[in-house]
Every structure is written in structure tokens, then in C-alpha cells.
CSV table of C-alpha atoms in Angstrom, one decimal:
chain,number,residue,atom,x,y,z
F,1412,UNK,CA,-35.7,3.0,-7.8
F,1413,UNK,CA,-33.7,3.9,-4.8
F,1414,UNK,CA,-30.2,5.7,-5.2
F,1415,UNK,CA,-28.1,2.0,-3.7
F,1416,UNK,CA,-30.1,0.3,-6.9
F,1417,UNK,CA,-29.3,3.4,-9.4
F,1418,UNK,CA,-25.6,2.9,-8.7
F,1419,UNK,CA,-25.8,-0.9,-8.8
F,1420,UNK,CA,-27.6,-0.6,-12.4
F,1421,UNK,CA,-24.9,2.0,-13.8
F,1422,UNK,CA,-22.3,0.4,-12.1
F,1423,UNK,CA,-19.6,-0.8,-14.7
F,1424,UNK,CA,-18.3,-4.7,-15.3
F,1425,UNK,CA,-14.9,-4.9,-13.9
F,1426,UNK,CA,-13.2,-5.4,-16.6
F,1427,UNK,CA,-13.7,-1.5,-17.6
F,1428,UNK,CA,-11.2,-0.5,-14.6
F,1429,UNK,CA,-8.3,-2.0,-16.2
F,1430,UNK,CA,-6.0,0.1,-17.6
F,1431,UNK,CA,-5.4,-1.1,-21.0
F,1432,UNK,CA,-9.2,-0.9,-21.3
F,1433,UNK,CA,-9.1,2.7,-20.0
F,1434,UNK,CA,-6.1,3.6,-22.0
F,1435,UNK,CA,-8.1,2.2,-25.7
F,1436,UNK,CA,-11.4,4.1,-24.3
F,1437,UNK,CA,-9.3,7.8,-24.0
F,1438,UNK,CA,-6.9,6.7,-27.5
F,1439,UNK,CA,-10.4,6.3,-29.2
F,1440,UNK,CA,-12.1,9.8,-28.0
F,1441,UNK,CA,-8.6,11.7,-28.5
F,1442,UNK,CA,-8.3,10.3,-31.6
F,1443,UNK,CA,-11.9,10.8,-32.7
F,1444,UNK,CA,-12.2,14.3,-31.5
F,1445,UNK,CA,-8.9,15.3,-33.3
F,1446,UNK,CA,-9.7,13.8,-36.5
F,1447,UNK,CA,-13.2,15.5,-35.9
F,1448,UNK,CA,-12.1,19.4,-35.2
F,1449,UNK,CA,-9.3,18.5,-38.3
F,1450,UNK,CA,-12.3,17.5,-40.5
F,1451,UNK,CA,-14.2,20.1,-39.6
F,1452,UNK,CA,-11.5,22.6,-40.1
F,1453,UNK,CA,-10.3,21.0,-43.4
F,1454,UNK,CA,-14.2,20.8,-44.6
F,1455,UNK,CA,-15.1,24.7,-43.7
F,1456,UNK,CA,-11.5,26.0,-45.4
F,1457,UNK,CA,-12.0,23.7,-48.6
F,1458,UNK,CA,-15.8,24.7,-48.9
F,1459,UNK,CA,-15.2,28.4,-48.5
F,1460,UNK,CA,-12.4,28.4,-51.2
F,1461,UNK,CA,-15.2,26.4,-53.4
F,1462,UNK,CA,-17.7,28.5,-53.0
F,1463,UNK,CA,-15.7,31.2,-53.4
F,1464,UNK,CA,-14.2,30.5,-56.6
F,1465,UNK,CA,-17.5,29.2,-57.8
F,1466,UNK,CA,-19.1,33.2,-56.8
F,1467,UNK,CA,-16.0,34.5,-58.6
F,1468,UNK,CA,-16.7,32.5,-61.8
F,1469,UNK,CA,-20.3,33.6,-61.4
F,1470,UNK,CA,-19.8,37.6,-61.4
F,1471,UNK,CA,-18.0,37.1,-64.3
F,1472,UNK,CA,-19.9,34.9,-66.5
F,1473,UNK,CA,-22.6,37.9,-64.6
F,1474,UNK,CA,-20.8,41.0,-66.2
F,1475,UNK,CA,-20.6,39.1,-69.9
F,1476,UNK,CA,-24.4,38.9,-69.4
F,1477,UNK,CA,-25.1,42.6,-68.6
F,1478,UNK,CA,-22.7,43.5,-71.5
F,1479,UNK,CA,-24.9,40.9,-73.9
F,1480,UNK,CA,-27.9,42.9,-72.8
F,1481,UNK,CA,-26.9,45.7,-73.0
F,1482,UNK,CA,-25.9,45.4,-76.3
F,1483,UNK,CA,-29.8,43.5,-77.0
F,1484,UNK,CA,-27.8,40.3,-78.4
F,1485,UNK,CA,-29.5,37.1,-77.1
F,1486,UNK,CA,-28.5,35.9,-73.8
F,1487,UNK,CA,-26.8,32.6,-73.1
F,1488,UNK,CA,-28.4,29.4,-71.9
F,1489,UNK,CA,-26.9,30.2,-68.0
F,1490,UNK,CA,-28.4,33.5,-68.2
F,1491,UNK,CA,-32.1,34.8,-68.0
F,1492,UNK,CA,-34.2,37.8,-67.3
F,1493,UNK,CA,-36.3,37.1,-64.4
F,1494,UNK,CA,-36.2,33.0,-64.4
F,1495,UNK,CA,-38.9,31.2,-61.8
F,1496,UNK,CA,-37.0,29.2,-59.6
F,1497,UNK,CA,-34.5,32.8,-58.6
F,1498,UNK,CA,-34.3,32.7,-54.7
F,1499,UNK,CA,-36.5,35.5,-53.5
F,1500,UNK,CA,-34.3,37.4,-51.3
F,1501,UNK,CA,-31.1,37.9,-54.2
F,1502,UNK,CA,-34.0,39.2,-56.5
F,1503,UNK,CA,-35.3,41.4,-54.0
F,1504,UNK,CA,-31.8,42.3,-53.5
F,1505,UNK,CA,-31.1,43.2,-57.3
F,1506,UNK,CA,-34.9,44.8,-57.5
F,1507,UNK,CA,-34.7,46.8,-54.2
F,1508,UNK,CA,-31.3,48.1,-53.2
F,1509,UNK,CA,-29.9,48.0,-57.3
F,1510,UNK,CA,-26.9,46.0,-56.4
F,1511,UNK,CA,-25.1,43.1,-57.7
F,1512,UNK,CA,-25.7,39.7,-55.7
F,1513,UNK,CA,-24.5,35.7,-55.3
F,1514,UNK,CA,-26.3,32.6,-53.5
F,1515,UNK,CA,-25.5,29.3,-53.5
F,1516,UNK,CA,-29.5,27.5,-54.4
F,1517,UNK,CA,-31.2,24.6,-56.0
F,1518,UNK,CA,-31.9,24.4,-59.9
F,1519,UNK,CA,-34.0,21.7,-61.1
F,1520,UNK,CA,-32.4,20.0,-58.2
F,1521,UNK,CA,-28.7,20.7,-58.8
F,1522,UNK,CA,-27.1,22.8,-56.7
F,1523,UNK,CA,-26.1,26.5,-58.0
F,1524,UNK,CA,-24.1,29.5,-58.0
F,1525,UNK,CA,-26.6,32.4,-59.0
F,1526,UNK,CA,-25.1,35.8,-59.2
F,1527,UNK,CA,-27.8,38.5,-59.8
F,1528,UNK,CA,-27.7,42.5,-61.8
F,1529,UNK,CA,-30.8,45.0,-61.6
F,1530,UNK,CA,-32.4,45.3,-65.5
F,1531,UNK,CA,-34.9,48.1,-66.6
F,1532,UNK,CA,-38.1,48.0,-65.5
F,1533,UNK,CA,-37.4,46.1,-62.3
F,1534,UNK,CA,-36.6,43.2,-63.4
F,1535,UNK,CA,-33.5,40.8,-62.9
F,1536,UNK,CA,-30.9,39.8,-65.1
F,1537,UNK,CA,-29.6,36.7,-63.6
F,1538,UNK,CA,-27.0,34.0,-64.4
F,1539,UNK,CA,-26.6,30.0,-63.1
F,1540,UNK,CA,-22.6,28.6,-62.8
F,1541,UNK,CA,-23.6,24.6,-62.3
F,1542,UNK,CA,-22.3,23.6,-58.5
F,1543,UNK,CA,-22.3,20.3,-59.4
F,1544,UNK,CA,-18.9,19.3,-59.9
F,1545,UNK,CA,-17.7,21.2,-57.1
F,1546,UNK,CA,-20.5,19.6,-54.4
F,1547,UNK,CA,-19.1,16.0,-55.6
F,1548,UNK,CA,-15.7,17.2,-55.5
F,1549,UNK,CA,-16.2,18.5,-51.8
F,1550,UNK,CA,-18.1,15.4,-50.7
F,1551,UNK,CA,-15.7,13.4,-52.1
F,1552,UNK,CA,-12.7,15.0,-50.2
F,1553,UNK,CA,-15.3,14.5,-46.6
F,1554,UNK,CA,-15.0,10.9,-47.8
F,1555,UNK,CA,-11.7,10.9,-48.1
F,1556,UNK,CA,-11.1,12.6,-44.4
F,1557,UNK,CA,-13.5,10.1,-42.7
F,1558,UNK,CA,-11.6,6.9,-44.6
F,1559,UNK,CA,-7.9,8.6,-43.3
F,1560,UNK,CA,-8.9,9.2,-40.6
F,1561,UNK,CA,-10.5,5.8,-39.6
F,1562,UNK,CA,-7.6,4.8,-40.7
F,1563,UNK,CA,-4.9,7.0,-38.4
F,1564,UNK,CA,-7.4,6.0,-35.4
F,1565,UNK,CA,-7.2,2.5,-36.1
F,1566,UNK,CA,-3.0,2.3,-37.0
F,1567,UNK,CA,-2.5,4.9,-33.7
F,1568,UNK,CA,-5.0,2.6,-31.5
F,1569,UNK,CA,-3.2,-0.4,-32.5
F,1570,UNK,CA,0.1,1.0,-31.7
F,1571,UNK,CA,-0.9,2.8,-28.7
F,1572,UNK,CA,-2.3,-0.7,-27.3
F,1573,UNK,CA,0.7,-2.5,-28.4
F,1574,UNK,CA,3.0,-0.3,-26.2
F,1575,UNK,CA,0.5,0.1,-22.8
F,1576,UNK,CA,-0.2,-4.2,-23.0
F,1577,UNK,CA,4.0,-4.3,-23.0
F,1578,UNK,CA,3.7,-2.2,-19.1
F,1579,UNK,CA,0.4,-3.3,-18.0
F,1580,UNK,CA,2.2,-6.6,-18.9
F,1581,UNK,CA,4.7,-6.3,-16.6
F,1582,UNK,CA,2.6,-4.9,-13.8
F,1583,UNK,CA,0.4,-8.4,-14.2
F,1584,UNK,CA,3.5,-10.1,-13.4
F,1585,UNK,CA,4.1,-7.4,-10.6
F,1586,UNK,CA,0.8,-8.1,-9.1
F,1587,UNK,CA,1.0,-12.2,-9.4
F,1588,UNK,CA,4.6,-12.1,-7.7
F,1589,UNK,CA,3.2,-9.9,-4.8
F,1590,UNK,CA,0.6,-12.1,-4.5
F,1591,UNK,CA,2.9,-15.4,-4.2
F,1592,UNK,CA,5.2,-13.0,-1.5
F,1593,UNK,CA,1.6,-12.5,0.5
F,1594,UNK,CA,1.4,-16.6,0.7
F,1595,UNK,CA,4.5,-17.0,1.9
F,1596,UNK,CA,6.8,-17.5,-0.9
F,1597,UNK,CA,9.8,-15.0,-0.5
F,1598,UNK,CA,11.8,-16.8,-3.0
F,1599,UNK,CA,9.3,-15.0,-5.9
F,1600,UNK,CA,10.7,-11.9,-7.9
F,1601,UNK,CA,10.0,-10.1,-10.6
F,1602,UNK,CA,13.5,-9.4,-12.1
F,1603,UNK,CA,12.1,-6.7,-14.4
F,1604,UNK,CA,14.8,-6.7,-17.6
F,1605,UNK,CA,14.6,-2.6,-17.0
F,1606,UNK,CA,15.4,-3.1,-13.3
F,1607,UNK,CA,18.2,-5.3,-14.0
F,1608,UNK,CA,20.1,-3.0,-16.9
F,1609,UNK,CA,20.5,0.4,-14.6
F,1610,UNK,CA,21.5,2.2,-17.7
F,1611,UNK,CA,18.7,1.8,-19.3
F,1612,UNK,CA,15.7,4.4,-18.8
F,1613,UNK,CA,13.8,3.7,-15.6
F,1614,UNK,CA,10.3,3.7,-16.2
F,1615,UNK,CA,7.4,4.0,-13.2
F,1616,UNK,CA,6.9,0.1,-14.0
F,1617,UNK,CA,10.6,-0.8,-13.4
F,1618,UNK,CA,10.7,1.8,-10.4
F,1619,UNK,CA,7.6,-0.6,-8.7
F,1620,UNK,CA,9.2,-3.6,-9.9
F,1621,UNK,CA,12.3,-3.1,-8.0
F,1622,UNK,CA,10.8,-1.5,-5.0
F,1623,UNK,CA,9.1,-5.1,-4.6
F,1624,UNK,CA,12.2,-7.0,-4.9
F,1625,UNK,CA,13.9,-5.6,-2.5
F,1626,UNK,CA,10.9,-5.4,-0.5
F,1627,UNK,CA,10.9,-9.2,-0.8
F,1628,UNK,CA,14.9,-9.7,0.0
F,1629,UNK,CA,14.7,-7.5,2.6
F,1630,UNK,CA,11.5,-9.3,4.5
F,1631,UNK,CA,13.3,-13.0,3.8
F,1632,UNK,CA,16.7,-12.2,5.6
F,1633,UNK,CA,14.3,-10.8,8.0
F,1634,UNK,CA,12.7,-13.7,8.7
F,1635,UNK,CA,15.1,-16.0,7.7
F,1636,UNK,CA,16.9,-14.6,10.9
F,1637,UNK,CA,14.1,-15.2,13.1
F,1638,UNK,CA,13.8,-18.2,12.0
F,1639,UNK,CA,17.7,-19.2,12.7
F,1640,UNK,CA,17.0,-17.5,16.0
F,1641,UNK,CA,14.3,-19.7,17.1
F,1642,UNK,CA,15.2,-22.6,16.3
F,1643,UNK,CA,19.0,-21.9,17.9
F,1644,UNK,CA,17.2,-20.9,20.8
F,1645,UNK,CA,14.8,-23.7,20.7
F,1646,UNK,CA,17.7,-26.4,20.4
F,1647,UNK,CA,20.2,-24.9,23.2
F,1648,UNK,CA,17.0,-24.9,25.6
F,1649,UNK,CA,16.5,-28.5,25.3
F,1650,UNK,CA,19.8,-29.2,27.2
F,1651,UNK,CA,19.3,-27.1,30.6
F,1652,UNK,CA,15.5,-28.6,30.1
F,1653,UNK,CA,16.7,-32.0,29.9
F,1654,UNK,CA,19.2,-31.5,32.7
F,1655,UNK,CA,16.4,-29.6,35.2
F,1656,UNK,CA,13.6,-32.6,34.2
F,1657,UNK,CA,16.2,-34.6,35.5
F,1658,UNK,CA,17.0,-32.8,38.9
F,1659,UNK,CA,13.4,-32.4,39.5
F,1660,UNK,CA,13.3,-36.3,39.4
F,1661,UNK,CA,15.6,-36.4,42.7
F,1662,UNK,CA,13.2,-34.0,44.5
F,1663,UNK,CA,11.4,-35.3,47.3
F,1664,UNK,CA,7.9,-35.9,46.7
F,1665,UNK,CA,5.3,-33.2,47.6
F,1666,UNK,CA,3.5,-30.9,45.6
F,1667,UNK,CA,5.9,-28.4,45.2
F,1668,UNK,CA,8.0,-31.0,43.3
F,1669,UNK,CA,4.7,-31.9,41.3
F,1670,UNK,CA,4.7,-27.8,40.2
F,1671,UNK,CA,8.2,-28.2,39.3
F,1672,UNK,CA,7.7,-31.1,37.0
F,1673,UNK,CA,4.7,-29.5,35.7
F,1674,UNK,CA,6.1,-26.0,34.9
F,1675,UNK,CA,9.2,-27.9,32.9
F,1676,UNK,CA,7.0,-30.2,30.9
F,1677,UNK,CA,5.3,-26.9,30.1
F,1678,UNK,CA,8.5,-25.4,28.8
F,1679,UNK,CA,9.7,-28.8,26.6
F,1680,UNK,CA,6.0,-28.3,25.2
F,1681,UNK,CA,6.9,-25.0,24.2
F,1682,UNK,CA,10.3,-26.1,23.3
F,1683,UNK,CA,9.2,-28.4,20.9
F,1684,UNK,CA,6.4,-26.2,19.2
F,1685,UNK,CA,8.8,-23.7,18.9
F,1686,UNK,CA,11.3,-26.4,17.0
F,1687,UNK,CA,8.5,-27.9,14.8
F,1688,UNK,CA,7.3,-23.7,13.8
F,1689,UNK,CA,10.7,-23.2,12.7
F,1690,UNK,CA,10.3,-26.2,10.7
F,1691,UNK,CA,7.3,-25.4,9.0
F,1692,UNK,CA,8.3,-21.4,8.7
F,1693,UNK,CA,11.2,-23.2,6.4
F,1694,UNK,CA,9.4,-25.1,4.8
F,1695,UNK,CA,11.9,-27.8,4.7
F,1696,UNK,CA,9.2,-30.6,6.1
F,1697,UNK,CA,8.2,-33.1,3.6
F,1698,UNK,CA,5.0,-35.3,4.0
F,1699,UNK,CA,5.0,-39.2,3.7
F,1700,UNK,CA,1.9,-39.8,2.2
F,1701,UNK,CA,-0.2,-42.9,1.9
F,1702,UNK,CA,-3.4,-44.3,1.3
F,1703,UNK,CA,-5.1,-44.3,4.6
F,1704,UNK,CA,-9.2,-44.6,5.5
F,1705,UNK,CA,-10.3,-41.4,6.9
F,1706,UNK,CA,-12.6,-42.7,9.5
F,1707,UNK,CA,-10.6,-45.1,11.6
F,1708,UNK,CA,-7.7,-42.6,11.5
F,1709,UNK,CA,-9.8,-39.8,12.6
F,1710,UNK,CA,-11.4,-42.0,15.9
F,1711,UNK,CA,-7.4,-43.0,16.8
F,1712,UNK,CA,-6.6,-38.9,16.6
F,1713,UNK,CA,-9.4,-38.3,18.9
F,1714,UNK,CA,-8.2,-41.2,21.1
F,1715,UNK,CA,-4.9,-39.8,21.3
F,1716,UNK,CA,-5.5,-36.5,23.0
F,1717,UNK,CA,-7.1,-38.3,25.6
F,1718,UNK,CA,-9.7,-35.9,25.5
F,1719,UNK,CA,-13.5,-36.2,25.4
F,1720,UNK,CA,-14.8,-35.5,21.5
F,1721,UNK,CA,-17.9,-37.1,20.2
F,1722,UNK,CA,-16.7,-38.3,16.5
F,1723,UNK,CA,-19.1,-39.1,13.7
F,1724,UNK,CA,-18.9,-40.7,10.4
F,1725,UNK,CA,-21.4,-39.7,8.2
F,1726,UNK,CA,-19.5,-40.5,4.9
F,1727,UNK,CA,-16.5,-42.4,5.0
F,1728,UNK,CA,-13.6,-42.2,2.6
F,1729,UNK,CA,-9.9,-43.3,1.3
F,1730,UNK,CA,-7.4,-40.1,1.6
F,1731,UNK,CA,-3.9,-39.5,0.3
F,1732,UNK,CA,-2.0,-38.0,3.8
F,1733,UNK,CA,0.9,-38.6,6.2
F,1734,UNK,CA,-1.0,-40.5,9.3
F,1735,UNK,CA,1.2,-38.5,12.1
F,1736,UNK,CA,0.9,-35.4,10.7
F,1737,UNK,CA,-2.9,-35.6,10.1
F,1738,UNK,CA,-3.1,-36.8,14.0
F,1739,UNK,CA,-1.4,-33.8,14.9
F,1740,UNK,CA,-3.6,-31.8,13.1
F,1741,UNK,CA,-6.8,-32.8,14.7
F,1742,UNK,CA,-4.9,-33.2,17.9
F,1743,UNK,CA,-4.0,-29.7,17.9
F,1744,UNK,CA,-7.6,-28.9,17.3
F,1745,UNK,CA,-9.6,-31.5,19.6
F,1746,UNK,CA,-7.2,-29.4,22.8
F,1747,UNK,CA,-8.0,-26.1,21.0
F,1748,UNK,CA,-11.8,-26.6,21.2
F,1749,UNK,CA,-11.5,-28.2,24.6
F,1750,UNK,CA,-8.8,-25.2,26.0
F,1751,UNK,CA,-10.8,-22.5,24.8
F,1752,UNK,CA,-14.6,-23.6,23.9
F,1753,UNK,CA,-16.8,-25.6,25.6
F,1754,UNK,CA,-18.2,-29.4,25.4
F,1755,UNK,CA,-19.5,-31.2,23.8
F,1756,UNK,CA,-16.6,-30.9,21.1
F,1757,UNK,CA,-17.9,-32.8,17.8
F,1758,UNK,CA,-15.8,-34.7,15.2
F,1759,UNK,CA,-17.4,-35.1,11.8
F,1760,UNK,CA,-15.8,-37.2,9.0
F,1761,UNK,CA,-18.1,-36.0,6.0
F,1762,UNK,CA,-15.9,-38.4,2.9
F,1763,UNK,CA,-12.7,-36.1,2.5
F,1764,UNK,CA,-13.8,-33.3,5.1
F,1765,UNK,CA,-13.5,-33.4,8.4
F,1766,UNK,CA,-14.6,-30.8,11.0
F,1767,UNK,CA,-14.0,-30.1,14.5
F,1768,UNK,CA,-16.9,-27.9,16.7
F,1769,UNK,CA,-17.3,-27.3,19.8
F,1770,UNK,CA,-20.0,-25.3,21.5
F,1771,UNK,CA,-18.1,-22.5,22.9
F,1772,UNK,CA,-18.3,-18.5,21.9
F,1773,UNK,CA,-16.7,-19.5,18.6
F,1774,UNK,CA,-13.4,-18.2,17.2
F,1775,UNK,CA,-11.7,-14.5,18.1
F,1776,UNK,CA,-12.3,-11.6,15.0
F,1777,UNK,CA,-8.8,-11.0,14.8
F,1778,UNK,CA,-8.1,-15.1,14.0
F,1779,UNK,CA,-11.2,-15.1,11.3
F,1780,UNK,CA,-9.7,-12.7,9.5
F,1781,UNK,CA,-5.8,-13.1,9.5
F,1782,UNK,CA,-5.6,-16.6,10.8
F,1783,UNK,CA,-3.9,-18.0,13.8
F,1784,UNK,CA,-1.2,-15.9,15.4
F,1785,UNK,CA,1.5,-17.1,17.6
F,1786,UNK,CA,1.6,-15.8,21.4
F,1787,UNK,CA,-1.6,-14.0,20.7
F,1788,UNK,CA,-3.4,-13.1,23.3
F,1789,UNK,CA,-6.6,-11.2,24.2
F,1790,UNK,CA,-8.6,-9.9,27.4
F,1791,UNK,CA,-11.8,-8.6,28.5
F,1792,UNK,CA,-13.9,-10.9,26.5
F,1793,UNK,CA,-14.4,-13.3,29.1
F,1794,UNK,CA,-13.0,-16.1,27.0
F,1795,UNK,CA,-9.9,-18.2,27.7
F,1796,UNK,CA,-7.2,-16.0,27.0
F,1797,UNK,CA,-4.9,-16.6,24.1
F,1798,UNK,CA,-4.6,-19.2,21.5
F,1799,UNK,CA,-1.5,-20.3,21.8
F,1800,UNK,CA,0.4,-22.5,19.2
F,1801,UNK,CA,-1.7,-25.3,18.1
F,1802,UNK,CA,-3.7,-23.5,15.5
F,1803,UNK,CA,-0.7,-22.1,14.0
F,1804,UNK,CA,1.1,-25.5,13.9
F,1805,UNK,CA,-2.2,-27.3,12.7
F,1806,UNK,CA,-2.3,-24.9,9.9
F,1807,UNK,CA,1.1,-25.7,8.7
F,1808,UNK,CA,1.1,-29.1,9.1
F,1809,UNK,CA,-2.3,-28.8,6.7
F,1810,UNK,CA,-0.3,-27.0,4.0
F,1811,UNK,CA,2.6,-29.5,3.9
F,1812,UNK,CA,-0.2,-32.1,3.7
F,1813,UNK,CA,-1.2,-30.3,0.4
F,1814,UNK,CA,-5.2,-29.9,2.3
F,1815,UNK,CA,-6.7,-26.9,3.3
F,1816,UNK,CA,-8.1,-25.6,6.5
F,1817,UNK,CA,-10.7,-22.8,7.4
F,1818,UNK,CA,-11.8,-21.6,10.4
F,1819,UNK,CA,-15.0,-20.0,10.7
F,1820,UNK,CA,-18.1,-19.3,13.2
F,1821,UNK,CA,-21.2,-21.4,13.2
F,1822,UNK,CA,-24.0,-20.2,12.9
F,1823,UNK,CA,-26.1,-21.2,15.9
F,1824,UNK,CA,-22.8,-20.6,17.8
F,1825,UNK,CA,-19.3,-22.0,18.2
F,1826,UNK,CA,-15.8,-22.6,16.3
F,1827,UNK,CA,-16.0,-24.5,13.3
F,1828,UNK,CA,-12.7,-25.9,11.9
F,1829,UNK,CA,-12.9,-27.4,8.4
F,1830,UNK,CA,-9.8,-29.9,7.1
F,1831,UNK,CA,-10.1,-30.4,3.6
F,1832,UNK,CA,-8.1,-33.6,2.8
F,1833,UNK,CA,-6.8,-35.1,-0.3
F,1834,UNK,CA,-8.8,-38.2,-2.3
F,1835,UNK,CA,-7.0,-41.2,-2.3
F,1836,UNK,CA,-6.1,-41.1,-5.9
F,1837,UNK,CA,-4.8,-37.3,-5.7
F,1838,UNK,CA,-1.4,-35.6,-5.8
F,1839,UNK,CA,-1.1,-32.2,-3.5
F,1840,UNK,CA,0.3,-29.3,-5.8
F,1841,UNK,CA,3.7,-28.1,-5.1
């Protein structure tokens, strides 16, 4: 298996990167690893002091023993000279090196303490404490550890998830209101109840919070301005327009007069784009919708621009949409495709889609990925340079239509605008 399809195999589900997930993953080994080196600890100090006083009990039921043999009186049931089942190396210990000896064994299959003494003629006097009790009473407290602390994990992972789902709740709702500021809607904020009560501990979630809303403010005075700017500019260049379209009327005829005329229709053009942006950048246009068959409306669009465009219905269908602003859509687009593409430019009405090719070098990098752009302009492609402001108005005329609109490259070559209109019996979201 190469190394690309190694990592693909090991890589995670996405859900895993969250941080509430990663935040339960390192409660759960914390907590298990604590309650683990606690058990452990707990387990070794409990069975030493077990054992121990188990040994302790066994050297002295051991020295009552000698003192019964010694004294040839008959030995207790625990104790025995030289019994079977005696681990090997505490007799060789009480046989060998004449010394008194303990070891935790087996007898009969019960755990015991045997504690050991040298007798004459190397033998062993040795005596059994039964372990039982004690084994049962350890095993029972390692019970008891691994029930407690199942539990504390599971109380300490419930509370710990309670308090991270109450941040990485409010960075969700960080995240969705960014996202609705990246469409376009400034009005969105967070208003974070820690951002709003300054005397109240600021926490890193808060901190973010309120670094977006004022991010967000700041960007709609911003615009907002621009926008007041435009269109004041816009409206107080329609007088001196109206008043040079006017003089150019009493110029004598001759092509110099023609390049006048041409040059100020150029600028009311511009003038009015400029008027119906501002519009749209407000968002104060509202559509008049009606009920309207897609095909017939599309072939009077086309007719229109008085431009050449080859339009065919391969599936018509009834739309919901606002007949002049539609028009201006595919207007905008027919003279797009024409300005900077080449023929044949194709018009399909495919029931609520329509598209708009031509046959050209297809659309500009820069538009695929972030959409038309106002005044943008590029060079040493050997296209036509710029793309003006028809795409950009077609594309807000499309969102007050409630329809979408994508632009994208075809494959065998060319720019490829799809309009994805409403049905006739559909409302566009607000």
C-alpha cells in the first residue's frame, strides 16, 4: 500500500477534530490514568500492610510452635514437622542457613502465610496462618477502587463536557455569524452575554466574540460609506451628463460630434450601473415576482440586447421571477459572452435552468474563484481586458431574485453561466 493510501486509511472521521470530542478523549485518559497510578498505589500500600500483618501473626503463632516442641506436647493443627506441600526454597532456608523464614503459598488451594524454624535432625517445623480472609478482603477493596473510580470518571467527564459544550457553544454561534458576515450580511452579531457585561471575567471565547463584532461594525460603516459615496456621486453626475448630452445635440454633424455622443452615452452607462450597484450593495431592491414561462421570456431577453445568441429550449418550464430583472440578467450575460468570448454564444432553457456559453477562452481564475469584481481588469492574456460591471450586476439581481448563479469553465472550452431559477409554485428564502 503506498504512503498517500496509508494516511487515507488512518486518516480520522471529521468529527474527531472537534474540540468537545478532543476535550472527552484527554478527560477520559487523565481520568483513567489517575485513577490507575491511585489504584495501583492504594493496592501495593494495602497489600503490603496485609501481608505484613498476616507474616507478623505467622512468627508468632511460629514461636508458640517451637515452644510446643520443645516441650514434646503435640503440635496444633496449623503446625507440622516437615508437611508435603512446604515451598521448597523456605525449607531449604530453615534446613540450610538455620534461620527463621515467611512466604506467602498455596495450601490445598488457599492461599497461605507459612512461617518456617529449623528442628533436629534437619527437619522443619513449620506453621500455616489461613490468607483467605485477607485475599477476599484485598480483592474486595480492588473492587471497590475500580467501581469509585468508574464512578469519579464518569461524574468528572459529565461535568467537564457540560462546561467545554457551554464555550464550544458559543464558538458555534461565533463561527455561523462569521459565516453570515462572509455572505454579506453585516447586520449579524454575536452579542456574547460575557462581551456585553465588561465586569464580568473575560474569557478567550468572549475576547473572539467581541473582536468579531467590532470587526463587523467597523466593515459596515465602512461600506456603508462607500456606498453613500457612490451613489452621491452617481446622482450629482447625472445632471452635468444630462446637460453635456444635450450640448452635444447642437454640435454640428461630423464624426467628432459622433465620438462625443458616444463617449457620454458611455459615461450615463456607467452612471447608471454605478446607481443600480449601490442599490443592490443596499440591499434595499425588492423583486416583483410572478408566474412567467421561462422559454418565451428567455427568446425576448436575447432579442433585447440586439445581439446574435442561438437560444434553445430543451425543457420548458413555469418560473416564479421579476420579468425585468431576469432580462437584465441574461442581458448582462448575452453582452458579457459577446464582449469578451467568442460566437457562437448559446442560450439553453433546460425547465428552471438556464445557461449562457459562448466559445471563447472561458472565464478569468481570479473570477472562478471569488466571483465577479467591479473595475477588474487583467493583461497579458490576450483576452479582452476587463470585465466590467455586468457580471457583478447580474449576480445581484440573481440574489434579489432569490436564484442562484455559477460561473464556471466548460470542459471542451468556454464560459459557462448557470441561472438557477425558482419553480412556479416556490417562495425565494429571505
Amino acid at each position: 500500500m503506498s504512503g498517500a493510501r496509508q494516511r487515507a486509511a488512518l486518516r480520522l472521521p471529521s468529527w474527531t477534530a472537534s474540540l468537545y470530542w478532543k476535550f472527552a478523549v484527554f478527560i477520559t485518559v487523565m481520568c483513567c490514568t489517575l485513577a490507575a497510578l491511585l489504584g495501583i498505589l492504594v493496592h501495593t500500600l494495602v497489600g503490603k500492610q496485609t501481608e505484613d500483618q498476616a507474616r507478623g501473626a505467622a512468627l508468632d503463632a511460629l514461636d508458640d510452635a517451637v515452644a510446643t516442641y520443645v516441650a514434646g506436647e503435640p503440635l496444633g493443627r496449623s503446625a507440622s514437622v516437615d508437611p508435603p506441600d512446604l515451598p521448597h526454597n523456605l525449607r531449604e532456608l530453615a534446613v540450610r542457613h538455620r534461620e527463621h523464614g515467611t512466604q506467602l503459598a498455596d495450601h490445598q488451594g488457599r492461599p497461605t502465610m507459612w512461617a518456617v524454624a529449623p528442628a533436629d535432625g534437619g527437619r522443619v517445623l513449620a506453621v500455616r496462618v489461613d490468607y483467605t480472609d485477607r485475599a477476599a478482603s484485598l480483592h474486595g477493596l480492588d473492587r471497590a477502587i475500580i467501581g469509585s473510580s468508574a464512578a469519579a470518571i464518569g461524574v468528572t467527564l459529565l461535568v467537564g463536557l457540560f462546561a467545554v459544550s457551554r464555550i464550544t457553544r458559543r464558538l458555534h454561534r461565533t463561527a455561523r455569524v462569521a459565516r453570515r458576515i462572509s455572505t454579506g450580511d453585516l447586520d449579524a452579531r454575536v452579542r456574547d452575554p460575557r462581551a456585553l457585561r465588561p465586569d464580568l471575567a473575560q474569557d478567550e471565547a468572549a475576547a473572539v466574540a467581541a473582536a468579531l463584532d467590532t470587526m463587523a461594525a467597523t466593515l459596515q460603516t465602512k461600506l456603508h460609506s462607500e456606498q453613500r459615496f457612490t451613489a452621491d456621486v452617481s446622482h450629482e453626475l447625472r445632471t452635468p451628463l444630462t446637460g453635456l448630452h444635450a450640448a452635444a445635440e447642437l454640435l454640428p454633424p461630423g464624426r467628432p460630434t459622433e465620438m462625443v455622443q458616444e463617449r457620454i452615452q458611455t459615461m450615463r452607462r456607467l452612471t447608471e450601473d454605478l446607481l443600480e450597484i449601490s442599490r443592490l450593495d443596499a440591499r434595499v431592491e425588492q423583486a416583483d415576482l410572478a408566474v412567467h414561462q421561462l422559454g418565451p421570456l428567455a427568446e425576448r431577453a436575447v432579442q433585447a440586447t440586439g445581439l446574435a445568441a442561438d437560444v434553445d429550449v430543451v425543457r420548458d418550464a413555469r418560473v416564479q421571477t421579476d420579468r425585468r430583472r431576469l432580462e437584465r440578467v441574461l442581458g448582462n450575460l448575452i453582452t458579457n459572452a459577446h464582449k469578451h468570448g467568442r460566437a457562437p454564444v448559446v442560450l439553453t432553457v433546460d425547465g428552471p435552468v438556464v445557461t449562457v456559453r459562448d466559445h471563447g477562452d472561458g472565464y478569468p481564475d481570479d473570477l472562478l474563484d471569488h466571483g465577479p469584481q467591479r473595475f477588474k481588469t487583467r493583461s497579458g492574456s490576450g483576452r479582452k481586458s476587463g470585465h466590467g460591471l455586468g457580471l457583478t450586476i447580474a449576480t445581484g439581481q440573481t440574489r434579489v431574485l432569490g436564484a442562484t448563479l455559477h460561473f464556471t469553465n466548460a470542459p471542451d472550452g468556454g464560459a459557462l453561466a448557470t441561472l438557477r431559477l425558482l419553480k412556479g409554485q416556490q417562495r425565494p428564502q429571505d
